[in-house]
PDB file of C-alpha atoms and ligand atoms in Angstrom:
ATOM      1  CA  MET A   1     -29.254  -8.957  -1.461  1.00 45.00           C
ATOM      2  CA  HIS A   2     -31.933  -7.602  -0.082  1.00 48.00           C
ATOM      3  CA  THR A   3     -33.823  -8.769   2.945  1.00 45.00           C
ATOM      4  CA  VAL A   4     -36.758 -10.507   3.177  1.00 52.00           C
ATOM      5  CA  LEU A   5     -39.720  -9.294   4.823  1.00 59.00           C
ATOM      6  CA  MET A   6     -40.222  -8.889   8.342  1.00 65.00           C
ATOM      7  CA  GLU A   7     -43.340 -10.883   9.742  1.00 71.00           C
ATOM      8  CA  THR A   8     -44.583  -8.388  12.075  1.00 78.00           C
ATOM      9  CA  SER A   9     -47.937  -8.659  14.179  1.00 81.00           C
ATOM     10  CA  ARG A  10     -50.460  -5.596  14.721  1.00 85.00           C
ATOM     11  CA  ARG A  11     -53.487  -5.791  17.067  1.00 85.00           C
ATOM     12  CA  VAL A  12     -56.541  -5.158  14.613  1.00 89.00           C
ATOM     13  CA  ARG A  13     -60.105  -3.502  15.915  1.00 88.00           C
ATOM     14  CA  VAL A  14     -62.791  -5.705  14.196  1.00 89.00           C
ATOM     15  CA  ARG A  15     -67.106  -4.494  13.627  1.00 87.00           C
ATOM     16  CA  VAL A  16     -68.643  -8.242  13.488  1.00 87.00           C
ATOM     17  CA  LYS A  17     -71.571  -7.893  10.764  1.00 83.00           C
ATOM     18  CA  PRO A  18     -73.390 -11.598  11.040  1.00 81.00           C
ATOM     19  CA  GLY A  19     -75.881 -13.098   9.583  1.00 81.00           C
ATOM     20  CA  ALA A  20     -75.149 -11.599   6.307  1.00 80.00           C
ATOM     21  CA  ARG A  21     -75.880 -12.526   2.771  1.00 76.00           C
ATOM     22  CA  ARG A  22     -72.442 -13.024   2.000  1.00 79.00           C
ATOM     23  CA  THR A  23     -68.684 -13.652   4.010  1.00 80.00           C
ATOM     24  CA  HIS A  24     -66.772  -9.891   3.270  1.00 85.00           C
ATOM     25  CA  VAL A  25     -64.201  -7.734   4.512  1.00 86.00           C
ATOM     26  CA  GLY A  26     -63.433  -4.256   3.699  1.00 86.00           C
ATOM     27  CA  GLY A  27     -64.588  -1.094   4.366  1.00 85.00           C
ATOM     28  CA  ARG A  28     -64.134   1.285   7.693  1.00 84.00           C
ATOM     29  CA  TYR A  29     -66.943   1.825  11.359  1.00 82.00           C
ATOM     30  CA  ASP A  30     -66.464   4.728  12.789  1.00 79.00           C
ATOM     31  CA  GLY A  31     -66.665   2.675  16.302  1.00 70.00           C
ATOM     32  CA  PRO A  32     -66.736   4.350  20.146  1.00 65.00           C
ATOM     33  CA  HIS A  33     -62.357   2.969  19.766  1.00 69.00           C
ATOM     34  CA  GLY A  34     -61.887   4.649  16.630  1.00 75.00           C
ATOM     35  CA  PRO A  35     -61.258   2.787  12.600  1.00 82.00           C
ATOM     36  CA  ALA A  36     -62.564  -0.537  12.097  1.00 87.00           C
ATOM     37  CA  LEU A  37     -62.771  -3.656  10.183  1.00 89.00           C
ATOM     38  CA  VAL A  38     -66.466  -4.440   8.807  1.00 87.00           C
ATOM     39  CA  VAL A  39     -65.710  -8.577   8.514  1.00 88.00           C
ATOM     40  CA  ALA A  40     -69.383  -8.949   7.735  1.00 85.00           C
ATOM     41  CA  VAL A  41     -70.639 -12.695   8.091  1.00 84.00           C
ATOM     42  CA  THR A  42     -73.020 -15.382   7.260  1.00 82.00           C
ATOM     43  CA  ALA A  43     -72.908 -17.280   9.917  1.00 81.00           C
ATOM     44  CA  PRO A  44     -75.646 -15.934  12.854  1.00 79.00           C
ATOM     45  CA  ALA A  45     -74.077 -14.285  15.769  1.00 75.00           C
ATOM     46  CA  VAL A  46     -73.992 -18.556  18.266  1.00 68.00           C
ATOM     47  CA  GLU A  47     -72.253 -19.719  20.219  1.00 67.00           C
ATOM     48  CA  GLY A  48     -68.874 -18.672  19.210  1.00 74.00           C
ATOM     49  CA  LYS A  49     -70.391 -20.136  15.250  1.00 78.00           C
ATOM     50  CA  ALA A  50     -69.395 -15.974  14.439  1.00 82.00           C
ATOM     51  CA  THR A  51     -66.104 -15.829  16.003  1.00 85.00           C
ATOM     52  CA  ARG A  52     -65.294 -18.948  14.117  1.00 86.00           C
ATOM     53  CA  ALA A  53     -66.634 -17.614  11.295  1.00 87.00           C
ATOM     54  CA  VAL A  54     -63.953 -13.649  11.680  1.00 90.00           C
ATOM     55  CA  MET A  55     -61.735 -15.519  12.157  1.00 88.00           C
ATOM     56  CA  GLU A  56     -61.005 -17.968   9.419  1.00 87.00           C
ATOM     57  CA  ALA A  57     -62.330 -14.838   7.147  1.00 88.00           C
ATOM     58  CA  VAL A  58     -59.583 -11.968   8.712  1.00 89.00           C
ATOM     59  CA  ALA A  59     -56.925 -14.368   7.647  1.00 86.00           C
ATOM     60  CA  GLN A  60     -57.766 -14.480   4.170  1.00 84.00           C
ATOM     61  CA  ALA A  61     -57.931 -11.186   3.958  1.00 85.00           C
ATOM     62  CA  PHE A  62     -54.577 -10.980   5.157  1.00 83.00           C
ATOM     63  CA  GLY A  63     -53.210 -13.402   3.211  1.00 80.00           C
ATOM     64  CA  VAL A  64     -52.632 -15.510   6.352  1.00 80.00           C
ATOM     65  CA  SER A  65     -52.967 -18.547   7.705  1.00 81.00           C
ATOM     66  CA  SER A  66     -54.978 -18.786  10.712  1.00 82.00           C
ATOM     67  CA  ARG A  67     -52.974 -20.108  13.200  1.00 83.00           C
ATOM     68  CA  GLN A  68     -51.295 -16.496  12.223  1.00 86.00           C
ATOM     69  CA  VAL A  69     -54.888 -15.573  13.429  1.00 89.00           C
ATOM     70  CA  SER A  70     -55.813 -14.838  17.418  1.00 87.00           C
ATOM     71  CA  LEU A  71     -58.995 -13.289  19.382  1.00 87.00           C
ATOM     72  CA  VAL A  72     -57.443 -10.958  21.587  1.00 83.00           C
ATOM     73  CA  SER A  73     -60.668  -9.516  22.870  1.00 82.00           C
ATOM     74  CA  GLY A  74     -65.016  -8.903  22.494  1.00 83.00           C
ATOM     75  CA  GLU A  75     -64.919 -13.280  22.127  1.00 81.00           C
ATOM     76  CA  ARG A  76     -68.436 -12.380  22.822  1.00 79.00           C
ATOM     77  CA  SER A  77     -69.240  -8.898  21.221  1.00 81.00           C
ATOM     78  CA  ARG A  78     -69.581  -7.630  17.998  1.00 83.00           C
ATOM     79  CA  ASP A  79     -66.126  -4.743  18.611  1.00 84.00           C
ATOM     80  CA  LYS A  80     -63.439  -7.681  19.020  1.00 86.00           C
ATOM     81  CA  ILE A  81     -59.678  -6.571  18.460  1.00 88.00           C
ATOM     82  CA  ILE A  82     -57.617  -9.317  16.138  1.00 90.00           C
ATOM     83  CA  GLU A  83     -53.881  -9.624  16.184  1.00 90.00           C
ATOM     84  CA  VAL A  84     -52.631 -10.533  12.582  1.00 89.00           C
ATOM     85  CA  SER A  85     -49.112 -11.878  12.236  1.00 86.00           C
ATOM     86  CA  GLY A  86     -47.969 -11.649   8.929  1.00 82.00           C
ATOM     87  CA  THR A  87     -45.933  -9.289   6.371  1.00 74.00           C
ATOM     88  CA  LEU A  88     -47.453  -6.396   5.185  1.00 77.00           C
ATOM     89  CA  VAL A  89     -50.235  -5.927   8.015  1.00 80.00           C
ATOM     90  CA  GLU A  90     -50.229  -2.316   8.722  1.00 79.00           C
ATOM     91  CA  GLU A  91     -50.133  -2.202   4.766  1.00 78.00           C
ATOM     92  CA  ARG A  92     -53.089  -5.135   3.954  1.00 81.00           C
ATOM     93  CA  LEU A  93     -55.499  -3.206   6.542  1.00 83.00           C
ATOM     94  CA  GLN A  94     -54.980   0.164   4.958  1.00 81.00           C
ATOM     95  CA  GLU A  95     -55.740  -1.245   2.225  1.00 81.00           C
ATOM     96  CA  LEU A  96     -59.375  -2.478   3.453  1.00 82.00           C
ATOM     97  CA  LEU A  97     -60.093   0.121   5.729  1.00 83.00           C
ATOM     98  CA  ASP A  98     -59.604   2.066   1.985  1.00 78.00           C
ATOM     99  CA  ASP A  99     -62.002  -1.059   1.455  1.00 69.00           C
ATOM    100  CA  ALA A 100     -65.146   1.176   1.002  1.00 47.00           C
ATOM    101  CA  ALA A 101     -63.632   3.661  -0.961  1.00 38.00           C
ATOM    102  CA  SER A 102     -62.146   2.027  -3.394  1.00 38.00           C
ATOM    103  CA  ALA A 103     -64.372  -0.603  -4.177  1.00 37.00           C
ATOM    104  CA  ASP A 104     -67.641  -0.135  -7.245  1.00 35.00           C
ATOM    105  CA  VAL A 105     -70.495   0.050  -5.855  1.00 33.00           C
ATOM    106  CA  SER A 106     -74.018   0.197  -8.281  1.00 35.00           C
ATOM    107  CA  LYS A 107     -76.054   2.840  -8.610  1.00 37.00           C
ATOM    108  CA  SER A 108     -79.132   1.380  -7.528  1.00 38.00           C
ATOM    109  CA  ALA A 109     -76.558   0.005  -4.279  1.00 39.00           C
ATOM    110  CA  ARG A 110     -75.961   3.044  -3.247  1.00 42.00           C
ATOM    111  CA  ARG A 111     -79.363   4.815  -3.922  1.00 41.00           C
ATOM    112  CA  LYS A 112     -80.830   2.408  -1.929  1.00 39.00           C
ATOM    113  CA  ALA A 113     -78.792   2.571   1.385  1.00 43.00           C
ATOM    114  CA  ARG A 114     -79.827   6.101   1.395  1.00 44.00           C
ATOM    115  CA  THR A 115     -83.257   5.514   0.472  1.00 41.00           C
ATOM    116  CA  LYS A 116     -83.482   3.212   3.783  1.00 40.00           C
ATOM    117  CA  ALA A 117     -81.313   5.641   5.128  1.00 42.00           C
ATOM    118  CA  THR A 118     -83.583   8.305   4.701  1.00 41.00           C
ATOM    119  CA  GLY A 119     -87.352   5.833   5.418  1.00 39.00           C
ATOM    120  CA  THR A 120     -86.185   5.592   8.888  1.00 37.00           C
ATOM    121  CA  ARG A 121     -85.084   9.146   9.543  1.00 37.00           C
ATOM    122  CA  SER A 122     -88.735   9.406   8.943  1.00 37.00           C
ATOM    123  CA  ARG A 123     -90.165   6.981  10.942  1.00 36.00           C
ATOM    124  CA  ALA A 124     -87.271   7.821  14.346  1.00 36.00           C
ATOM    125  CA  SER A 125     -86.925  11.812  13.336  1.00 37.00           C
ATOM    126  CA  SER A 126     -85.851  11.922  17.080  1.00 36.00           C
ATOM    127  CA  ALA A 127     -83.899   8.940  17.017  1.00 36.00           C
ATOM    128  CA  MET A 128     -82.049  10.136  14.336  1.00 36.00           C
ATOM    129  CA  THR A 129     -77.949  10.054  15.784  1.00 35.00           C
ATOM    130  CA  LYS A 130     -75.017   8.728  14.945  1.00 35.00           C
ATOM    131  CA  THR A 131     -76.227   5.462  15.734  1.00 36.00           C
ATOM    132  CA  SER A 132     -78.904   4.706  12.511  1.00 36.00           C
ATOM    133  CA  ALA A 133     -76.297   6.983  10.042  1.00 37.00           C
ATOM    134  CA  ALA A 134     -73.456   4.489  11.259  1.00 36.00           C
ATOM    135  CA  SER A 135     -75.296   1.659   9.906  1.00 37.00           C
ATOM    136  CA  THR A 136     -75.971   3.799   7.081  1.00 36.00           C
ATOM    137  CA  THR A 137     -72.715   3.984   6.247  1.00 36.00           C
ATOM    138  CA  ASP A 138     -72.650  -0.007   6.845  1.00 37.00           C
ATOM    139  CA  THR A 139     -74.585  -0.356   4.114  1.00 36.00           C
ATOM    140  CA  THR A 140     -73.249   1.075   1.566  1.00 36.00           C
ATOM    141  CA  GLU A 141     -70.019   0.394   2.889  1.00 36.00           C
ATOM    142  CA  ASN A 142     -70.983  -3.856   2.490  1.00 36.00           C
ATOM    143  CA  ALA A 143     -72.538  -3.486  -0.379  1.00 36.00           C
ATOM    144  CA  LYS A 144     -69.245  -1.255  -1.978  1.00 38.00           C
ATOM    145  CA  VAL A 145     -67.119  -4.129  -0.352  1.00 37.00           C
ATOM    146  CA  ASN A 146     -68.759  -6.620  -2.086  1.00 36.00           C
ATOM    147  CA  SER A 147     -68.621  -5.727  -5.682  1.00 39.00           C
ATOM    148  CA  LYS A 148     -64.941  -5.296  -4.883  1.00 38.00           C
ATOM    149  CA  THR A 149     -64.876  -8.943  -3.790  1.00 37.00           C
ATOM    150  CA  VAL A 150     -66.855  -9.331  -7.388  1.00 36.00           C
ATOM    151  CA  SER A 151     -64.748  -7.961  -8.848  1.00 38.00           C
ATOM    152  CA  LYS A 152     -61.322  -9.140  -7.792  1.00 38.00           C
ATOM    153  CA  GLN A 153     -62.514 -12.334  -9.490  1.00 39.00           C
ATOM    154  CA  THR A 154     -64.246 -11.318 -12.709  1.00 39.00           C
ATOM    155  CA  LYS A 155     -67.239 -11.998 -12.395  1.00 40.00           C
ATOM    156  CA  PRO A 156     -70.413 -10.881 -13.695  1.00 41.00           C
ATOM    157  CA  GLU A 157     -72.574  -9.282 -11.364  1.00 41.00           C
ATOM    158  CA  GLU A 158     -75.933  -7.757 -12.185  1.00 42.00           C
ATOM    159  CA  GLY A 159     -76.529  -5.230 -12.178  1.00 43.00           C
ATOM    160  CA  ARG A 160     -72.762  -3.129 -12.051  1.00 41.00           C
ATOM    161  CA  PRO A 161     -71.726  -1.226 -14.866  1.00 45.00           C
ATOM    162  CA  THR A 162     -69.714  -4.783 -16.715  1.00 45.00           C
ATOM    163  CA  MET A 163     -66.816  -4.669 -17.599  1.00 46.00           C
ATOM    164  CA  ASN A 164     -64.562  -7.470 -18.332  1.00 46.00           C
ATOM    165  CA  ALA A 165     -60.996  -8.616 -19.097  1.00 46.00           C
ATOM    166  CA  SER A 166     -60.300  -9.276 -22.188  1.00 45.00           C
ATOM    167  CA  ASP A 167     -63.169  -5.527 -22.676  1.00 46.00           C
ATOM    168  CA  VAL A 168     -59.673  -3.940 -21.162  1.00 45.00           C
ATOM    169  CA  ALA A 169     -57.018  -5.541 -22.840  1.00 44.00           C
ATOM    170  CA  THR A 170     -58.437  -5.435 -26.414  1.00 46.00           C
ATOM    171  CA  SER A 171     -59.758  -2.180 -25.942  1.00 46.00           C
ATOM    172  CA  GLN A 172     -55.843  -0.975 -24.933  1.00 48.00           C
ATOM    173  CA  ALA A 173     -53.635  -3.775 -26.674  1.00 56.00           C
ATOM    174  CA  PRO A 174     -50.386  -2.111 -25.166  1.00 62.00           C
ATOM    175  CA  ASP A 175     -47.832  -4.864 -25.886  1.00 82.00           C
ATOM    176  CA  PHE A 176     -46.904  -5.902 -22.546  1.00 92.00           C
ATOM    177  CA  ALA A 177     -44.207  -8.664 -23.173  1.00 91.00           C
ATOM    178  CA  GLU A 178     -41.969  -5.320 -23.906  1.00 90.00           C
ATOM    179  CA  ARG A 179     -42.947  -2.987 -20.891  1.00 92.00           C
ATOM    180  CA  ALA A 180     -42.609  -6.009 -18.315  1.00 94.00           C
ATOM    181  CA  SER A 181     -39.164  -6.843 -20.134  1.00 91.00           C
ATOM    182  CA  ALA A 182     -37.777  -3.555 -19.676  1.00 91.00           C
ATOM    183  CA  LEU A 183     -38.834  -2.760 -16.210  1.00 95.00           C
ATOM    184  CA  VAL A 184     -37.418  -3.350 -12.826  1.00 95.00           C
ATOM    185  CA  VAL A 185     -37.543  -5.381  -9.825  1.00 95.00           C
ATOM    186  CA  ARG A 186     -35.380  -6.707  -7.054  1.00 95.00           C
ATOM    187  CA  ASP A 187     -32.659  -8.937  -6.734  1.00 93.00           C
ATOM    188  CA  ASP A 188     -34.006 -11.834  -5.565  1.00 94.00           C
ATOM    189  CA  GLU A 189     -37.054 -11.270  -8.182  1.00 95.00           C
ATOM    190  CA  ASP A 190     -37.657 -13.255 -11.561  1.00 95.00           C
ATOM    191  CA  ALA A 191     -38.262 -10.265 -14.088  1.00 95.00           C
ATOM    192  CA  TRP A 192     -42.179  -9.192 -14.358  1.00 96.00           C
ATOM    193  CA  THR A 193     -44.367 -11.576 -16.730  1.00 96.00           C
ATOM    194  CA  ALA A 194     -46.536 -10.072 -19.272  1.00 95.00           C
ATOM    195  CA  GLU A 195     -49.068 -11.684 -18.172  1.00 95.00           C
ATOM    196  CA  GLU A 196     -48.026 -10.361 -14.743  1.00 95.00           C
ATOM    197  CA  LEU A 197     -47.719  -6.934 -16.335  1.00 96.00           C
ATOM    198  CA  ALA A 198     -51.191  -7.391 -18.315  1.00 95.00           C
ATOM    199  CA  GLU A 199     -53.052  -8.552 -15.027  1.00 94.00           C
ATOM    200  CA  VAL A 200     -52.519  -5.312 -13.060  1.00 96.00           C
ATOM    201  CA  HIS A 201     -52.863  -3.324 -15.714  1.00 96.00           C
ATOM    202  CA  ARG A 202     -56.924  -4.496 -16.801  1.00 95.00           C
ATOM    203  CA  GLU A 203     -57.175  -4.076 -12.626  1.00 94.00           C
ATOM    204  CA  LEU A 204     -56.000  -0.684 -12.406  1.00 96.00           C
ATOM    205  CA  THR A 205     -58.243   0.744 -15.637  1.00 96.00           C
ATOM    206  CA  ALA A 206     -61.060  -1.182 -14.098  1.00 95.00           C
ATOM    207  CA  ASP A 207     -61.007   0.362 -10.814  1.00 94.00           C
ATOM    208  CA  ALA A 208     -60.189   3.534 -12.554  1.00 95.00           C
ATOM    209  CA  LYS A 209     -63.162   2.808 -14.496  1.00 95.00           C
ATOM    210  CA  ARG A 210     -65.216   2.601 -11.691  1.00 93.00           C
ATOM    211  CA  LEU A 211     -63.737   5.347  -9.279  1.00 93.00           C
ATOM    212  CA  ARG A 212     -65.426   8.117 -11.892  1.00 94.00           C
ATOM    213  CA  GLU A 213     -68.027   6.443 -11.639  1.00 92.00           C
ATOM    214  CA  GLU A 214     -68.012   6.654  -8.102  1.00 89.00           C
ATOM    215  CA  LEU A 215     -67.080  10.324  -8.276  1.00 90.00           C
ATOM    216  CA  ASP A 216     -69.488  11.195 -10.677  1.00 89.00           C
ATOM    217  CA  LEU A 217     -72.389   9.577  -8.863  1.00 86.00           C
ATOM    218  CA  ALA A 218     -70.693  11.093  -4.676  1.00 83.00           C
ATOM    219  CA  THR A 219     -71.441  14.555  -6.406  1.00 83.00           C
ATOM    220  CA  ILE A 220     -74.792  14.603  -7.285  1.00 84.00           C
ATOM    221  CA  GLU A 221     -75.465  13.128  -3.500  1.00 80.00           C
ATOM    222  CA  LEU A 222     -73.944  15.775  -1.663  1.00 80.00           C
ATOM    223  CA  ALA A 223     -75.294  19.016  -4.114  1.00 82.00           C
ATOM    224  CA  ASP A 224     -78.324  17.135  -2.975  1.00 80.00           C
ATOM    225  CA  LEU A 225     -77.017  17.145   0.406  1.00 77.00           C
ATOM    226  CA  LEU A 226     -76.154  20.319  -0.055  1.00 77.00           C
ATOM    227  CA  ARG A 227     -79.458  21.244  -1.422  1.00 77.00           C
ATOM    228  CA  ASP A 228     -81.516  19.860   1.693  1.00 69.00           C
ATOM    229  CA  SER A 229     -79.589  21.760   3.907  1.00 65.00           C
ATOM    230  CA  GLY A 230     -80.722  24.703   2.626  1.00 60.00           C
ATOM    231  CA  ASP A 231     -84.288  24.294   3.203  1.00 56.00           C
ATOM    232  CA  GLY A 232     -84.213  22.182   6.614  1.00 53.00           C
ATOM    233  CA  ALA A 233     -86.776  25.152   8.086  1.00 56.00           C
ATOM    234  CA  GLY A 234     -88.752  22.579   9.402  1.00 58.00           C
ATOM    235  CA  ASP A 235     -85.881  19.826  10.512  1.00 62.00           C
ATOM    236  CA  ASP A 236     -85.586  19.564  14.400  1.00 73.00           C
ATOM    237  CA  GLN A 237     -82.429  18.919  15.829  1.00 75.00           C
ATOM    238  CA  ALA A 238     -81.622  15.582  15.717  1.00 76.00           C
ATOM    239  CA  GLU A 239     -82.640  15.297  11.460  1.00 75.00           C
ATOM    240  CA  VAL A 240     -80.340  18.880  11.371  1.00 76.00           C
ATOM    241  CA  GLY A 241     -77.327  16.915  12.727  1.00 78.00           C
ATOM    242  CA  SER A 242     -77.721  13.617  11.187  1.00 79.00           C
ATOM    243  CA  LYS A 243     -78.174  15.879   8.193  1.00 78.00           C
ATOM    244  CA  ALA A 244     -74.720  17.424   9.181  1.00 80.00           C
ATOM    245  CA  PHE A 245     -73.415  13.940   9.946  1.00 79.00           C
ATOM    246  CA  GLU A 246     -74.959  11.533   6.331  1.00 80.00           C
ATOM    247  CA  ARG A 247     -73.045  15.535   4.355  1.00 81.00           C
ATOM    248  CA  GLU A 248     -69.601  15.001   5.821  1.00 81.00           C
ATOM    249  CA  HIS A 249     -69.361  11.118   5.645  1.00 79.00           C
ATOM    250  CA  GLU A 250     -70.829  11.696   1.673  1.00 79.00           C
ATOM    251  CA  LEU A 251     -67.446  14.606   1.865  1.00 82.00           C
ATOM    252  CA  SER A 252     -65.231  12.232   3.149  1.00 82.00           C
ATOM    253  CA  LEU A 253     -65.709   9.308   0.668  1.00 80.00           C
ATOM    254  CA  THR A 254     -65.599  11.734  -1.838  1.00 86.00           C
ATOM    255  CA  ASN A 255     -62.148  12.670  -0.336  1.00 87.00           C
ATOM    256  CA  ASN A 256     -60.805   9.056  -0.516  1.00 87.00           C
ATOM    257  CA  THR A 257     -62.394   8.117  -3.568  1.00 89.00           C
ATOM    258  CA  ARG A 258     -60.544  10.952  -5.818  1.00 92.00           C
ATOM    259  CA  ASP A 259     -57.041  10.217  -3.221  1.00 92.00           C
ATOM    260  CA  LEU A 260     -57.661   7.298  -4.945  1.00 92.00           C
ATOM    261  CA  LEU A 261     -58.548   7.407  -8.250  1.00 95.00           C
ATOM    262  CA  ILE A 262     -55.119   9.840  -8.711  1.00 95.00           C
ATOM    263  CA  GLN A 263     -52.922   7.481  -7.558  1.00 95.00           C
ATOM    264  CA  THR A 264     -54.481   4.252  -9.745  1.00 96.00           C
ATOM    265  CA  GLU A 265     -54.275   6.958 -13.135  1.00 96.00           C
ATOM    266  CA  ARG A 266     -50.675   7.151 -11.673  1.00 96.00           C
ATOM    267  CA  ALA A 267     -49.448   3.709 -11.881  1.00 97.00           C
ATOM    268  CA  LEU A 268     -50.937   3.672 -15.066  1.00 97.00           C
ATOM    269  CA  ALA A 269     -48.612   6.572 -15.619  1.00 96.00           C
ATOM    270  CA  ARG A 270     -46.289   4.777 -14.801  1.00 96.00           C
ATOM    271  CA  ILE A 271     -46.530   1.380 -16.496  1.00 95.00           C
ATOM    272  CA  ASP A 272     -46.777   3.410 -20.033  1.00 92.00           C
ATOM    273  CA  ASP A 273     -43.641   5.116 -19.332  1.00 92.00           C
ATOM    274  CA  GLY A 274     -42.248   2.580 -17.902  1.00 93.00           C
ATOM    275  CA  THR A 275     -41.369   3.859 -14.254  1.00 95.00           C
ATOM    276  CA  TYR A 276     -43.700   1.564 -12.688  1.00 97.00           C
ATOM    277  CA  GLY A 277     -41.577  -0.030  -9.539  1.00 97.00           C
ATOM    278  CA  VAL A 278     -38.468   2.919  -9.425  1.00 97.00           C
ATOM    279  CA  CYS A 279     -39.056   3.962  -5.429  1.00 97.00           C
ATOM    280  CA  GLU A 280     -40.005   7.397  -5.679  1.00 95.00           C
ATOM    281  CA  GLY A 281     -38.767   7.741  -2.501  1.00 95.00           C
ATOM    282  CA  CYS A 282     -34.950   5.638  -2.215  1.00 97.00           C
ATOM    283  CA  GLY A 283     -34.744   4.752  -6.924  1.00 96.00           C
ATOM    284  CA  GLN A 284     -34.399   1.096  -5.651  1.00 96.00           C
ATOM    285  CA  PRO A 285     -37.347  -1.540  -7.111  1.00 97.00           C
ATOM    286  CA  ILE A 286     -40.367  -1.275  -5.196  1.00 97.00           C
ATOM    287  CA  GLY A 287     -40.257  -5.060  -5.804  1.00 96.00           C
ATOM    288  CA  LYS A 288     -42.905  -6.704  -7.409  1.00 96.00           C
ATOM    289  CA  ALA A 289     -43.982  -8.933  -4.879  1.00 94.00           C
ATOM    290  CA  ARG A 290     -45.110  -6.306  -3.857  1.00 95.00           C
ATOM    291  CA  LEU A 291     -46.931  -4.068  -6.254  1.00 96.00           C
ATOM    292  CA  LEU A 292     -48.615  -7.314  -6.545  1.00 94.00           C
ATOM    293  CA  ALA A 293     -50.417  -7.089  -4.173  1.00 93.00           C
ATOM    294  CA  PHE A 294     -50.542  -3.449  -4.087  1.00 94.00           C
ATOM    295  CA  PRO A 295     -50.663  -2.095  -7.220  1.00 95.00           C
ATOM    296  CA  ARG A 296     -50.760   1.927  -6.546  1.00 96.00           C
ATOM    297  CA  ALA A 297     -47.650   1.407  -4.119  1.00 95.00           C
ATOM    298  CA  THR A 298     -45.211   4.188  -4.882  1.00 96.00           C
ATOM    299  CA  LEU A 299     -42.675   2.454  -2.218  1.00 95.00           C
ATOM    300  CA  CYS A 300     -40.410   0.162  -1.330  1.00 95.00           C
ATOM    301  CA  VAL A 301     -41.140  -1.211   2.085  1.00 94.00           C
ATOM    302  CA  SER A 302     -38.532   0.318   3.439  1.00 94.00           C
ATOM    303  CA  CYS A 303     -39.587   4.119   2.406  1.00 95.00           C
ATOM    304  CA  LYS A 304     -42.948   3.022   3.414  1.00 93.00           C
ATOM    305  CA  GLN A 305     -42.047   2.139   7.218  1.00 92.00           C
ATOM    306  CA  LYS A 306     -40.066   5.575   7.041  1.00 91.00           C
ATOM    307  CA  GLU A 307     -42.694   8.019   5.700  1.00 88.00           C
ATOM    308  CA  GLU A 308     -44.852   6.377   8.510  1.00 85.00           C
ATOM    309  CA  ARG A 309     -42.881   7.049  10.811  1.00 82.00           C
ATOM    310  CA  HIS A 310     -43.621  10.256  10.918  1.00 73.00           C
TER     311      HIS A 310
HETATM  312 ZN1  LIG B 401     -37.674   3.455  -0.625  1.00 96.05          ZN
END
């Protein structure tokens, strides 16, 4: 017998972007008190309207009811602390924070973000320190998060290299029925259906493609940044600092992307060899529900929790 997932609660640091073009939750904002989850809402920042929208968006992003989220502090601030209760809150938070690296960004959106940053820098080079570099981060992450949201709903997006569900399914066309029935599940779960496995496979395949493109682009941009740093004779101190900051940011994004790509490819390989769903820690089933939520999971909940305590 397996125990039901325990409900826990956790305080989540949130950075609000009011007046956004659309609502989305995801991405990391390196705020003064550590990493915060970026929550963009369309509501303007007036009289608690944005705060209500934020609470709603956060509840949705964590897959919990609005009664399971409560505002701890920051009612009138863009930096809020929200308490979220539910199962797997911690895991979901990590996924949401990492969203920026895992999500797609079209080349044009990313170029635009870069161009904008460059413009800001040349106009106000002395003021260009962490502040505007951070807003660049924001723009880039939001662009990515947007397309992630879109791709999850499998709606096509303009300017995005399209790889729709049926393309993937038909180009790969593995026998999901046979594979699904061979996968382990927990005692209290139904076996995988062909549709469920096909959906997970489709999502992972699309992620892998997107991450590969992202990585290619990042490699080019890093080369640009490194070249820029070579001819910095005429730059003032602030500009040199901001370039270093940008480069570091780009490097960490690239590393996140590479890690995610590796995890994604491993998950696909495990689906292929039939070991998908076996916990790498204890050999017990990870659980279908957990994999549907976190298709890249390699550990069951208890092994994951043990790992996190270290
Ligand atoms: Zn385990």
